[in-house]
mmCIF file with all atom_site columns, C-alpha atoms in Angstrom:
data_model
loop_
_atom_site.group_PDB
_atom_site.id
_atom_site.type_symbol
_atom_site.label_atom_id
_atom_site.label_alt_id
_atom_site.label_comp_id
_atom_site.label_asym_id
_atom_site.label_entity_id
_atom_site.label_seq_id
_atom_site.pdbx_PDB_ins_code
_atom_site.Cartn_x
_atom_site.Cartn_y
_atom_site.Cartn_z
_atom_site.occupancy
_atom_site.B_iso_or_equiv
_atom_site.pdbx_formal_charge
_atom_site.auth_seq_id
_atom_site.auth_comp_id
_atom_site.auth_asym_id
_atom_site.auth_atom_id
_atom_site.pdbx_PDB_model_num
ATOM 1   C CA . ALA A 1 1   ? -35.221 4.466   3.778   1.00 0.00 ? 1   ALA A CA 1
ATOM 2   C CA . ALA A 1 2   ? -35.342 5.839   6.398   1.00 0.00 ? 2   ALA A CA 1
ATOM 3   C CA . GLY A 1 3   ? -38.058 6.214   9.267   1.00 0.00 ? 3   GLY A CA 1
ATOM 4   C CA . GLU A 1 4   ? -36.439 6.666   12.231  1.00 0.00 ? 4   GLU A CA 1
ATOM 5   C CA . PRO A 1 5   ? -33.948 8.600   13.818  1.00 0.00 ? 5   PRO A CA 1
ATOM 6   C CA . ALA A 1 6   ? -30.747 8.760   12.555  1.00 0.00 ? 6   ALA A CA 1
ATOM 7   C CA . THR A 1 7   ? -27.654 11.048  12.688  1.00 0.00 ? 7   THR A CA 1
ATOM 8   C CA . ALA A 1 8   ? -27.292 12.021  9.296   1.00 0.00 ? 8   ALA A CA 1
ATOM 9   C CA . ALA A 1 9   ? -28.833 16.247  9.176   1.00 0.00 ? 9   ALA A CA 1
ATOM 10  C CA . HIS A 1 10  ? -29.048 17.808  5.411   1.00 0.00 ? 10  HIS A CA 1
ATOM 11  C CA . ALA A 1 11  ? -31.851 20.048  3.773   1.00 0.00 ? 11  ALA A CA 1
ATOM 12  C CA . MET A 1 12  ? -34.950 19.675  4.895   1.00 0.00 ? 12  MET A CA 1
ATOM 13  C CA . ARG A 1 13  ? -36.018 20.814  1.107   1.00 0.00 ? 13  ARG A CA 1
ATOM 14  C CA . GLY A 1 14  ? -33.728 19.228  -0.496  1.00 0.00 ? 14  GLY A CA 1
ATOM 15  C CA . HIS A 1 15  ? -34.334 15.492  -2.364  1.00 0.00 ? 15  HIS A CA 1
ATOM 16  C CA . VAL A 1 16  ? -33.229 12.783  -0.860  1.00 0.00 ? 16  VAL A CA 1
ATOM 17  C CA . MET A 1 17  ? -32.018 9.158   -2.194  1.00 0.00 ? 17  MET A CA 1
ATOM 18  C CA . ALA A 1 18  ? -32.182 5.807   -0.366  1.00 0.00 ? 18  ALA A CA 1
ATOM 19  C CA . VAL A 1 19  ? -31.372 3.851   -2.786  1.00 0.00 ? 19  VAL A CA 1
ATOM 20  C CA . PRO A 1 20  ? -30.155 -0.111  -3.076  1.00 0.00 ? 20  PRO A CA 1
ATOM 21  C CA . VAL A 1 21  ? -29.745 0.373   -6.662  1.00 0.00 ? 21  VAL A CA 1
ATOM 22  C CA . PRO A 1 22  ? -29.606 3.732   -8.433  1.00 0.00 ? 22  PRO A CA 1
ATOM 23  C CA . SER A 1 23  ? -29.777 3.811   -12.522 1.00 0.00 ? 23  SER A CA 1
ATOM 24  C CA . GLY A 1 24  ? -27.786 3.207   -15.204 1.00 0.00 ? 24  GLY A CA 1
ATOM 25  C CA . ASP A 1 25  ? -29.496 -0.397  -16.078 1.00 0.00 ? 25  ASP A CA 1
ATOM 26  C CA . ASP A 1 26  ? -32.013 1.371   -18.926 1.00 0.00 ? 26  ASP A CA 1
ATOM 27  C CA . PRO A 1 27  ? -31.138 -0.002  -21.805 1.00 0.00 ? 27  PRO A CA 1
ATOM 28  C CA . ASP A 1 28  ? -33.133 1.573   -24.432 1.00 0.00 ? 28  ASP A CA 1
ATOM 29  C CA . GLY A 1 29  ? -33.601 5.350   -22.151 1.00 0.00 ? 29  GLY A CA 1
ATOM 30  C CA . ASP A 1 30  ? -37.574 5.033   -21.591 1.00 0.00 ? 30  ASP A CA 1
ATOM 31  C CA . GLY A 1 31  ? -36.727 5.731   -18.159 1.00 0.00 ? 31  GLY A CA 1
ATOM 32  C CA . TYR A 1 32  ? -38.739 2.484   -17.534 1.00 0.00 ? 32  TYR A CA 1
ATOM 33  C CA . ILE A 1 33  ? -37.215 -0.673  -15.611 1.00 0.00 ? 33  ILE A CA 1
ATOM 34  C CA . PRO A 1 34  ? -38.337 -3.496  -15.013 1.00 0.00 ? 34  PRO A CA 1
ATOM 35  C CA . ALA A 1 35  ? -38.538 -5.712  -12.329 1.00 0.00 ? 35  ALA A CA 1
ATOM 36  C CA . ASN A 1 36  ? -37.527 -9.407  -13.616 1.00 0.00 ? 36  ASN A CA 1
ATOM 37  C CA . PRO A 1 37  ? -39.387 -11.104 -12.230 1.00 0.00 ? 37  PRO A CA 1
ATOM 38  C CA . PRO A 1 38  ? -42.603 -7.965  -10.799 1.00 0.00 ? 38  PRO A CA 1
ATOM 39  C CA . VAL A 1 39  ? -44.424 -8.738  -7.929  1.00 0.00 ? 39  VAL A CA 1
ATOM 40  C CA . THR A 1 40  ? -48.329 -9.396  -8.637  1.00 0.00 ? 40  THR A CA 1
ATOM 41  C CA . GLY A 1 41  ? -50.712 -11.579 -6.835  1.00 0.00 ? 41  GLY A CA 1
ATOM 42  C CA . VAL A 1 42  ? -50.329 -9.360  -3.598  1.00 0.00 ? 42  VAL A CA 1
ATOM 43  C CA . GLN A 1 43  ? -54.360 -10.286 -1.849  1.00 0.00 ? 43  GLN A CA 1
ATOM 44  C CA . PRO A 1 44  ? -54.227 -7.850  1.354   1.00 0.00 ? 44  PRO A CA 1
ATOM 45  C CA . SER A 1 45  ? -54.987 -10.134 4.426   1.00 0.00 ? 45  SER A CA 1
ATOM 46  C CA . THR A 1 46  ? -58.323 -9.499  6.719   1.00 0.00 ? 46  THR A CA 1
ATOM 47  C CA . ASP A 1 47  ? -56.316 -10.259 9.888   1.00 0.00 ? 47  ASP A CA 1
ATOM 48  C CA . ILE A 1 48  ? -55.488 -8.684  12.767  1.00 0.00 ? 48  ILE A CA 1
ATOM 49  C CA . PRO A 1 49  ? -51.429 -9.631  14.022  1.00 0.00 ? 49  PRO A CA 1
ATOM 50  C CA . PRO A 1 50  ? -51.345 -10.023 17.373  1.00 0.00 ? 50  PRO A CA 1
ATOM 51  C CA . HIS A 1 51  ? -50.586 -6.278  19.200  1.00 0.00 ? 51  HIS A CA 1
ATOM 52  C CA . ARG A 1 52  ? -47.165 -7.780  20.991  1.00 0.00 ? 52  ARG A CA 1
ATOM 53  C CA . TYR A 1 53  ? -45.630 -8.007  16.755  1.00 0.00 ? 53  TYR A CA 1
ATOM 54  C CA . PHE A 1 54  ? -43.410 -4.796  15.048  1.00 0.00 ? 54  PHE A CA 1
ATOM 55  C CA . HIS A 1 55  ? -41.968 -6.520  11.906  1.00 0.00 ? 55  HIS A CA 1
ATOM 56  C CA . GLU A 1 56  ? -38.203 -4.396  11.093  1.00 0.00 ? 56  GLU A CA 1
ATOM 57  C CA . PHE A 1 57  ? -34.678 -4.914  10.400  1.00 0.00 ? 57  PHE A CA 1
ATOM 58  C CA . GLN A 1 58  ? -31.906 -1.966  10.423  1.00 0.00 ? 58  GLN A CA 1
ATOM 59  C CA . ALA A 1 59  ? -29.350 -1.085  8.198   1.00 0.00 ? 59  ALA A CA 1
ATOM 60  C CA . ASN A 1 60  ? -26.570 0.233   9.734   1.00 0.00 ? 60  ASN A CA 1
ATOM 61  C CA . CYS A 1 61  ? -24.375 2.507   7.022   1.00 0.00 ? 61  CYS A CA 1
ATOM 62  C CA . SER A 1 62  ? -21.399 4.440   7.014   1.00 0.00 ? 62  SER A CA 1
ATOM 63  C CA . VAL A 1 63  ? -20.282 7.238   5.062   1.00 0.00 ? 63  VAL A CA 1
ATOM 64  C CA . THR A 1 64  ? -18.109 6.574   2.545   1.00 0.00 ? 64  THR A CA 1
ATOM 65  C CA . HIS A 1 65  ? -17.622 9.796   0.826   1.00 0.00 ? 65  HIS A CA 1
ATOM 66  C CA . THR A 1 66  ? -19.210 13.040  -0.875  1.00 0.00 ? 66  THR A CA 1
ATOM 67  C CA . GLY A 1 67  ? -19.427 14.001  -4.822  1.00 0.00 ? 67  GLY A CA 1
ATOM 68  C CA . SER A 1 68  ? -21.133 16.503  -6.560  1.00 0.00 ? 68  SER A CA 1
ATOM 69  C CA . VAL A 1 69  ? -23.148 13.475  -8.419  1.00 0.00 ? 69  VAL A CA 1
ATOM 70  C CA . ASP A 1 70  ? -26.727 12.150  -8.054  1.00 0.00 ? 70  ASP A CA 1
ATOM 71  C CA . PRO A 1 71  ? -27.002 8.191   -10.115 1.00 0.00 ? 71  PRO A CA 1
ATOM 72  C CA . ILE A 1 72  ? -30.619 8.831   -10.172 1.00 0.00 ? 72  ILE A CA 1
ATOM 73  C CA . VAL A 1 73  ? -31.886 12.073  -10.948 1.00 0.00 ? 73  VAL A CA 1
ATOM 74  C CA . TYR A 1 74  ? -28.399 13.301  -13.311 1.00 0.00 ? 74  TYR A CA 1
ATOM 75  C CA . PRO A 1 75  ? -26.933 9.265   -14.313 1.00 0.00 ? 75  PRO A CA 1
ATOM 76  C CA . GLY A 1 76  ? -23.109 9.419   -15.854 1.00 0.00 ? 76  GLY A CA 1
ATOM 77  C CA . GLN A 1 77  ? -23.381 13.779  -15.043 1.00 0.00 ? 77  GLN A CA 1
ATOM 78  C CA . LEU A 1 78  ? -20.520 15.311  -12.660 1.00 0.00 ? 78  LEU A CA 1
ATOM 79  C CA . ASN A 1 79  ? -21.037 18.183  -10.977 1.00 0.00 ? 79  ASN A CA 1
ATOM 80  C CA . LYS A 1 80  ? -24.949 18.233  -12.304 1.00 0.00 ? 80  LYS A CA 1
ATOM 81  C CA . SER A 1 81  ? -25.908 17.811  -8.845  1.00 0.00 ? 81  SER A CA 1
ATOM 82  C CA . HIS A 1 82  ? -25.566 19.345  -5.484  1.00 0.00 ? 82  HIS A CA 1
ATOM 83  C CA . ASN A 1 83  ? -22.928 17.984  -3.151  1.00 0.00 ? 83  ASN A CA 1
ATOM 84  C CA . HIS A 1 84  ? -23.546 14.790  -1.535  1.00 0.00 ? 84  HIS A CA 1
ATOM 85  C CA . THR A 1 85  ? -23.334 12.621  1.014   1.00 0.00 ? 85  THR A CA 1
ATOM 86  C CA . PHE A 1 86  ? -22.512 9.225   0.228   1.00 0.00 ? 86  PHE A CA 1
ATOM 87  C CA . MET A 1 87  ? -23.356 6.220   3.065   1.00 0.00 ? 87  MET A CA 1
ATOM 88  C CA . GLY A 1 88  ? -23.220 1.743   2.261   1.00 0.00 ? 88  GLY A CA 1
ATOM 89  C CA . ASN A 1 89  ? -21.724 1.340   -1.022  1.00 0.00 ? 89  ASN A CA 1
ATOM 90  C CA . ASP A 1 90  ? -17.994 2.697   -1.455  1.00 0.00 ? 90  ASP A CA 1
ATOM 91  C CA . THR A 1 91  ? -18.136 2.875   -5.216  1.00 0.00 ? 91  THR A CA 1
ATOM 92  C CA . THR A 1 92  ? -21.221 5.429   -5.807  1.00 0.00 ? 92  THR A CA 1
ATOM 93  C CA . ASP A 1 93  ? -20.835 8.097   -8.381  1.00 0.00 ? 93  ASP A CA 1
ATOM 94  C CA . GLU A 1 94  ? -22.900 9.265   -11.301 1.00 0.00 ? 94  GLU A CA 1
ATOM 95  C CA . ASN A 1 95  ? -21.970 6.009   -13.717 1.00 0.00 ? 95  ASN A CA 1
ATOM 96  C CA . SER A 1 96  ? -23.104 3.479   -10.998 1.00 0.00 ? 96  SER A CA 1
ATOM 97  C CA . THR A 1 97  ? -25.301 0.457   -12.253 1.00 0.00 ? 97  THR A CA 1
ATOM 98  C CA . THR A 1 98  ? -26.696 -2.313  -10.680 1.00 0.00 ? 98  THR A CA 1
ATOM 99  C CA . ALA A 1 99  ? -23.765 -4.446  -11.730 1.00 0.00 ? 99  ALA A CA 1
ATOM 100 C CA . SER A 1 100 ? -21.049 -2.002  -10.373 1.00 0.00 ? 100 SER A CA 1
ATOM 101 C CA . LEU A 1 101 ? -22.253 -1.559  -6.755  1.00 0.00 ? 101 LEU A CA 1
ATOM 102 C CA . SER A 1 102 ? -22.590 -5.178  -6.468  1.00 0.00 ? 102 SER A CA 1
ATOM 103 C CA . ALA A 1 103 ? -18.582 -5.235  -7.051  1.00 0.00 ? 103 ALA A CA 1
ATOM 104 C CA . GLY A 1 104 ? -17.847 -2.700  -5.375  1.00 0.00 ? 104 GLY A CA 1
ATOM 105 C CA . GLY A 1 105 ? -17.419 -2.383  -0.744  1.00 0.00 ? 105 GLY A CA 1
ATOM 106 C CA . THR A 1 106 ? -19.954 -1.409  1.920   1.00 0.00 ? 106 THR A CA 1
ATOM 107 C CA . ALA A 1 107 ? -19.500 0.462   4.756   1.00 0.00 ? 107 ALA A CA 1
ATOM 108 C CA . CYS A 1 108 ? -22.240 -0.843  6.532   1.00 0.00 ? 108 CYS A CA 1
ATOM 109 C CA . LYS A 1 109 ? -22.195 -3.448  9.240   1.00 0.00 ? 109 LYS A CA 1
ATOM 110 C CA . ALA A 1 110 ? -23.807 -6.389  6.934   1.00 0.00 ? 110 ALA A CA 1
ATOM 111 C CA . PRO A 1 111 ? -20.425 -7.161  4.615   1.00 0.00 ? 111 PRO A CA 1
ATOM 112 C CA . GLY A 1 112 ? -23.332 -8.164  1.919   1.00 0.00 ? 112 GLY A CA 1
ATOM 113 C CA . ASP A 1 113 ? -25.349 -5.122  1.736   1.00 0.00 ? 113 ASP A CA 1
ATOM 114 C CA . LEU A 1 114 ? -24.263 -3.328  -0.893  1.00 0.00 ? 114 LEU A CA 1
ATOM 115 C CA . SER A 1 115 ? -27.522 -0.673  -0.694  1.00 0.00 ? 115 SER A CA 1
ATOM 116 C CA . ALA A 1 116 ? -26.207 2.945   -1.720  1.00 0.00 ? 116 ALA A CA 1
ATOM 117 C CA . TYR A 1 117 ? -27.212 5.478   0.355   1.00 0.00 ? 117 TYR A CA 1
ATOM 118 C CA . TRP A 1 118 ? -27.408 9.811   -0.332  1.00 0.00 ? 118 TRP A CA 1
ATOM 119 C CA . ILE A 1 119 ? -27.919 12.820  1.036   1.00 0.00 ? 119 ILE A CA 1
ATOM 120 C CA . PRO A 1 120 ? -27.743 16.279  0.390   1.00 0.00 ? 120 PRO A CA 1
ATOM 121 C CA . THR A 1 121 ? -24.509 17.418  2.350   1.00 0.00 ? 121 THR A CA 1
ATOM 122 C CA . LEU A 1 122 ? -24.752 19.583  5.866   1.00 0.00 ? 122 LEU A CA 1
ATOM 123 C CA . TYR A 1 123 ? -22.675 22.272  5.809   1.00 0.00 ? 123 TYR A CA 1
ATOM 124 C CA . ASN A 1 124 ? -21.194 24.838  8.122   1.00 0.00 ? 124 ASN A CA 1
ATOM 125 C CA . GLY A 1 125 ? -20.576 27.880  6.291   1.00 0.00 ? 125 GLY A CA 1
ATOM 126 C CA . ASP A 1 126 ? -18.110 26.389  3.394   1.00 0.00 ? 126 ASP A CA 1
ATOM 127 C CA . GLN A 1 127 ? -17.176 23.412  5.397   1.00 0.00 ? 127 GLN A CA 1
ATOM 128 C CA . GLU A 1 128 ? -19.130 19.988  5.541   1.00 0.00 ? 128 GLU A CA 1
ATOM 129 C CA . VAL A 1 129 ? -20.345 18.362  8.806   1.00 0.00 ? 129 VAL A CA 1
ATOM 130 C CA . ARG A 1 130 ? -20.784 14.364  7.853   1.00 0.00 ? 130 ARG A CA 1
ATOM 131 C CA . PRO A 1 131 ? -22.794 12.664  10.160  1.00 0.00 ? 131 PRO A CA 1
ATOM 132 C CA . VAL A 1 132 ? -21.083 10.695  12.607  1.00 0.00 ? 132 VAL A CA 1
ATOM 133 C CA . GLY A 1 133 ? -20.917 7.188   12.696  1.00 0.00 ? 133 GLY A CA 1
ATOM 134 C CA . PRO A 1 134 ? -22.955 4.574   11.528  1.00 0.00 ? 134 PRO A CA 1
ATOM 135 C CA . GLN A 1 135 ? -25.995 5.750   9.380   1.00 0.00 ? 135 GLN A CA 1
ATOM 136 C CA . THR A 1 136 ? -29.307 3.676   10.636  1.00 0.00 ? 136 THR A CA 1
ATOM 137 C CA . ILE A 1 137 ? -31.959 3.889   8.389   1.00 0.00 ? 137 ILE A CA 1
ATOM 138 C CA . TYR A 1 138 ? -35.444 1.257   9.210   1.00 0.00 ? 138 TYR A CA 1
ATOM 139 C CA . TYR A 1 139 ? -36.990 -0.857  7.175   1.00 0.00 ? 139 TYR A CA 1
ATOM 140 C CA . LYS A 1 140 ? -40.080 -1.444  9.000   1.00 0.00 ? 140 LYS A CA 1
ATOM 141 C CA . ALA A 1 141 ? -43.891 -2.515  7.490   1.00 0.00 ? 141 ALA A CA 1
ATOM 142 C CA . GLY A 1 142 ? -45.664 0.828   7.799   1.00 0.00 ? 142 GLY A CA 1
ATOM 143 C CA . VAL A 1 143 ? -49.003 -1.391  7.516   1.00 0.00 ? 143 VAL A CA 1
ATOM 144 C CA . THR A 1 144 ? -50.306 -3.810  10.554  1.00 0.00 ? 144 THR A CA 1
ATOM 145 C CA . ASP A 1 145 ? -51.321 -6.531  7.838   1.00 0.00 ? 145 ASP A CA 1
ATOM 146 C CA . TYR A 1 146 ? -47.266 -7.649  7.491   1.00 0.00 ? 146 TYR A CA 1
ATOM 147 C CA . THR A 1 147 ? -48.581 -10.999 6.096   1.00 0.00 ? 147 THR A CA 1
ATOM 148 C CA . SER A 1 148 ? -49.275 -9.229  2.760   1.00 0.00 ? 148 SER A CA 1
ATOM 149 C CA . VAL A 1 149 ? -45.974 -7.352  2.800   1.00 0.00 ? 149 VAL A CA 1
ATOM 150 C CA . ARG A 1 150 ? -43.364 -8.701  -0.803  1.00 0.00 ? 150 ARG A CA 1
ATOM 151 C CA . PRO A 1 151 ? -39.435 -7.249  0.093   1.00 0.00 ? 151 PRO A CA 1
ATOM 152 C CA . PHE A 1 152 ? -38.279 -5.025  -2.795  1.00 0.00 ? 152 PHE A CA 1
ATOM 153 C CA . PRO A 1 153 ? -35.764 -6.553  -5.574  1.00 0.00 ? 153 PRO A CA 1
ATOM 154 C CA . LYS A 1 154 ? -32.248 -5.867  -6.373  1.00 0.00 ? 154 LYS A CA 1
ATOM 155 C CA . GLY A 1 155 ? -32.384 -2.776  -8.453  1.00 0.00 ? 155 GLY A CA 1
ATOM 156 C CA . LEU A 1 156 ? -35.137 -0.793  -6.379  1.00 0.00 ? 156 LEU A CA 1
ATOM 157 C CA . ARG A 1 157 ? -34.167 2.843   -6.429  1.00 0.00 ? 157 ARG A CA 1
ATOM 158 C CA . PHE A 1 158 ? -36.355 5.658   -5.303  1.00 0.00 ? 158 PHE A CA 1
ATOM 159 C CA . VAL A 1 159 ? -36.405 8.889   -4.478  1.00 0.00 ? 159 VAL A CA 1
ATOM 160 C CA . VAL A 1 160 ? -37.691 10.970  -1.021  1.00 0.00 ? 160 VAL A CA 1
ATOM 161 C CA . GLY A 1 161 ? -38.041 14.422  -0.580  1.00 0.00 ? 161 GLY A CA 1
ATOM 162 C CA . ASN A 1 162 ? -39.460 17.027  -3.894  1.00 0.00 ? 162 ASN A CA 1
ATOM 163 C CA . PRO A 1 163 ? -37.057 20.304  -3.899  1.00 0.00 ? 163 PRO A CA 1
ATOM 164 C CA . MET A 1 164 ? -39.467 22.014  -5.117  1.00 0.00 ? 164 MET A CA 1
ATOM 165 C CA . GLN A 1 165 ? -42.114 22.405  -2.457  1.00 0.00 ? 165 GLN A CA 1
ATOM 166 C CA . THR A 1 166 ? -42.412 25.311  -0.821  1.00 0.00 ? 166 THR A CA 1
ATOM 167 C CA . ALA A 1 167 ? -42.021 25.151  3.262   1.00 0.00 ? 167 ALA A CA 1
ATOM 168 C CA . ASP A 1 168 ? -45.812 25.205  3.475   1.00 0.00 ? 168 ASP A CA 1
ATOM 169 C CA . GLU A 1 169 ? -46.419 22.609  0.696   1.00 0.00 ? 169 GLU A CA 1
ATOM 170 C CA . PHE A 1 170 ? -44.292 20.361  3.176   1.00 0.00 ? 170 PHE A CA 1
ATOM 171 C CA . ARG A 1 171 ? -45.665 20.724  6.111   1.00 0.00 ? 171 ARG A CA 1
ATOM 172 C CA . ASN A 1 172 ? -49.087 20.165  5.245   1.00 0.00 ? 172 ASN A CA 1
ATOM 173 C CA . HIS A 1 173 ? -47.653 16.713  3.202   1.00 0.00 ? 173 HIS A CA 1
ATOM 174 C CA . PRO A 1 174 ? -49.770 13.255  4.481   1.00 0.00 ? 174 PRO A CA 1
ATOM 175 C CA . GLY A 1 175 ? -45.792 11.936  4.487   1.00 0.00 ? 175 GLY A CA 1
ATOM 176 C CA . LYS A 1 176 ? -44.399 14.221  6.477   1.00 0.00 ? 176 LYS A CA 1
ATOM 177 C CA . VAL A 1 177 ? -42.289 13.054  9.639   1.00 0.00 ? 177 VAL A CA 1
ATOM 178 C CA . GLU A 1 178 ? -40.682 15.160  12.673  1.00 0.00 ? 178 GLU A CA 1
ATOM 179 C CA . GLY A 1 179 ? -37.904 16.949  11.481  1.00 0.00 ? 179 GLY A CA 1
ATOM 180 C CA . TRP A 1 180 ? -34.561 18.249  13.076  1.00 0.00 ? 180 TRP A CA 1
ATOM 181 C CA . GLU A 1 181 ? -34.666 17.212  16.231  1.00 0.00 ? 181 GLU A CA 1
ATOM 182 C CA . CYS A 1 182 ? -31.582 18.007  18.986  1.00 0.00 ? 182 CYS A CA 1
ATOM 183 C CA . GLY A 1 183 ? -31.514 17.352  22.584  1.00 0.00 ? 183 GLY A CA 1
ATOM 184 C CA . GLU A 1 184 ? -35.572 17.835  24.305  1.00 0.00 ? 184 GLU A CA 1
ATOM 185 C CA . SER A 1 185 ? -36.188 19.677  20.650  1.00 0.00 ? 185 SER A CA 1
ATOM 186 C CA . TYR A 1 186 ? -38.488 17.661  18.275  1.00 0.00 ? 186 TYR A CA 1
ATOM 187 C CA . ASN A 1 187 ? -40.774 18.861  15.303  1.00 0.00 ? 187 ASN A CA 1
ATOM 188 C CA . ASN A 1 188 ? -38.425 21.291  14.274  1.00 0.00 ? 188 ASN A CA 1
ATOM 189 C CA . PHE A 1 189 ? -38.958 22.006  10.724  1.00 0.00 ? 189 PHE A CA 1
ATOM 190 C CA . GLU A 1 190 ? -36.310 24.445  10.698  1.00 0.00 ? 190 GLU A CA 1
ATOM 191 C CA . PHE A 1 191 ? -32.529 23.669  12.340  1.00 0.00 ? 191 PHE A CA 1
ATOM 192 C CA . PRO A 1 192 ? -33.153 24.138  16.155  1.00 0.00 ? 192 PRO A CA 1
ATOM 193 C CA . ALA A 1 193 ? -31.999 27.620  17.700  1.00 0.00 ? 193 ALA A CA 1
ATOM 194 C CA . THR A 1 194 ? -29.613 25.350  20.220  1.00 0.00 ? 194 THR A CA 1
ATOM 195 C CA . CYS A 1 195 ? -28.315 22.398  20.660  1.00 0.00 ? 195 CYS A CA 1
ATOM 196 C CA . PRO A 1 196 ? -27.185 20.968  24.223  1.00 0.00 ? 196 PRO A CA 1
ATOM 197 C CA . SER A 1 197 ? -23.379 20.857  24.439  1.00 0.00 ? 197 SER A CA 1
ATOM 198 C CA . ARG A 1 198 ? -23.164 17.483  25.723  1.00 0.00 ? 198 ARG A CA 1
ATOM 199 C CA . PRO A 1 199 ? -21.019 14.273  24.194  1.00 0.00 ? 199 PRO A CA 1
ATOM 200 C CA . ASP A 1 200 ? -24.532 12.185  23.944  1.00 0.00 ? 200 ASP A CA 1
ATOM 201 C CA . VAL A 1 201 ? -26.610 14.948  21.939  1.00 0.00 ? 201 VAL A CA 1
ATOM 202 C CA . GLN A 1 202 ? -26.617 14.768  18.459  1.00 0.00 ? 202 GLN A CA 1
ATOM 203 C CA . LEU A 1 203 ? -28.273 17.096  15.497  1.00 0.00 ? 203 LEU A CA 1
ATOM 204 C CA . ASN A 1 204 ? -30.509 14.634  14.217  1.00 0.00 ? 204 ASN A CA 1
ATOM 205 C CA . LEU A 1 205 ? -32.905 14.557  11.328  1.00 0.00 ? 205 LEU A CA 1
ATOM 206 C CA . ARG A 1 206 ? -36.044 11.975  10.182  1.00 0.00 ? 206 ARG A CA 1
ATOM 207 C CA . MET A 1 207 ? -36.891 11.427  6.781   1.00 0.00 ? 207 MET A CA 1
ATOM 208 C CA . GLN A 1 208 ? -39.505 8.835   5.864   1.00 0.00 ? 208 GLN A CA 1
ATOM 209 C CA . ALA A 1 209 ? -39.586 6.837   2.878   1.00 0.00 ? 209 ALA A CA 1
ATOM 210 C CA . PRO A 1 210 ? -42.450 5.794   0.871   1.00 0.00 ? 210 PRO A CA 1
ATOM 211 C CA . SER A 1 211 ? -44.698 2.526   2.066   1.00 0.00 ? 211 SER A CA 1
ATOM 212 C CA . CYS A 1 212 ? -45.690 1.155   -1.351  1.00 0.00 ? 212 CYS A CA 1
ATOM 213 C CA . TRP A 1 213 ? -44.257 -0.086  -4.818  1.00 0.00 ? 213 TRP A CA 1
ATOM 214 C CA . ASP A 1 214 ? -46.230 -0.934  -7.425  1.00 0.00 ? 214 ASP A CA 1
ATOM 215 C CA . GLY A 1 215 ? -44.513 -4.082  -8.152  1.00 0.00 ? 215 GLY A CA 1
ATOM 216 C CA . GLN A 1 216 ? -43.635 -3.748  -12.250 1.00 0.00 ? 216 GLN A CA 1
ATOM 217 C CA . HIS A 1 217 ? -40.769 -1.112  -11.729 1.00 0.00 ? 217 HIS A CA 1
ATOM 218 C CA . LEU A 1 218 ? -37.040 -0.304  -10.661 1.00 0.00 ? 218 LEU A CA 1
ATOM 219 C CA . ASP A 1 219 ? -37.444 3.146   -11.413 1.00 0.00 ? 219 ASP A CA 1
ATOM 220 C CA . THR A 1 220 ? -39.230 5.134   -14.397 1.00 0.00 ? 220 THR A CA 1
ATOM 221 C CA . PRO A 1 221 ? -39.262 8.295   -16.034 1.00 0.00 ? 221 PRO A CA 1
ATOM 222 C CA . ASP A 1 222 ? -39.454 11.063  -13.714 1.00 0.00 ? 222 ASP A CA 1
#
């Protein structure tokens, strides 16, 4: 899940994957993969936390490889998807499962973080442009009532964005975020027209994942 600046640059209206563990774990093929155990009995708190509290943790994961696969949308299908840039787990491919990722290696700074993340690959003409250095994925409470936040289970996968959205639908979507950034240029829905030629400046893109989960399913058919 990416909710703050990251140096990963990719197509704003393409779908973006930020996935602890992708597909391949659905033995009956109905598309519903239950969490075991489910998260139940969460009661929202009426307490207002002290203002000084701000709860988040960060995953810093580097790029491992690229490929025209998408384990969530097109599981088991090679070259079905547009090209993606993969970060984190170094084994992610069209056949990835919870078990295969758990047995893989990682390009995340935390050695136990075997999560897999992928985004549409950015191109300059026909040349891939990969993100530079570790990419920052922020996990944070999107609510002030942090006492009712629960950790998601191993195996959860989710998709951020919708490639079928029009530009207008994206601009007016309640979940939209700042988009492309470069130097002092922010809030861009398209590539910034100019980018300062300095070593401390990179093209950034903010993407924001959902801040809630049904507590029941690791994945659903849609």
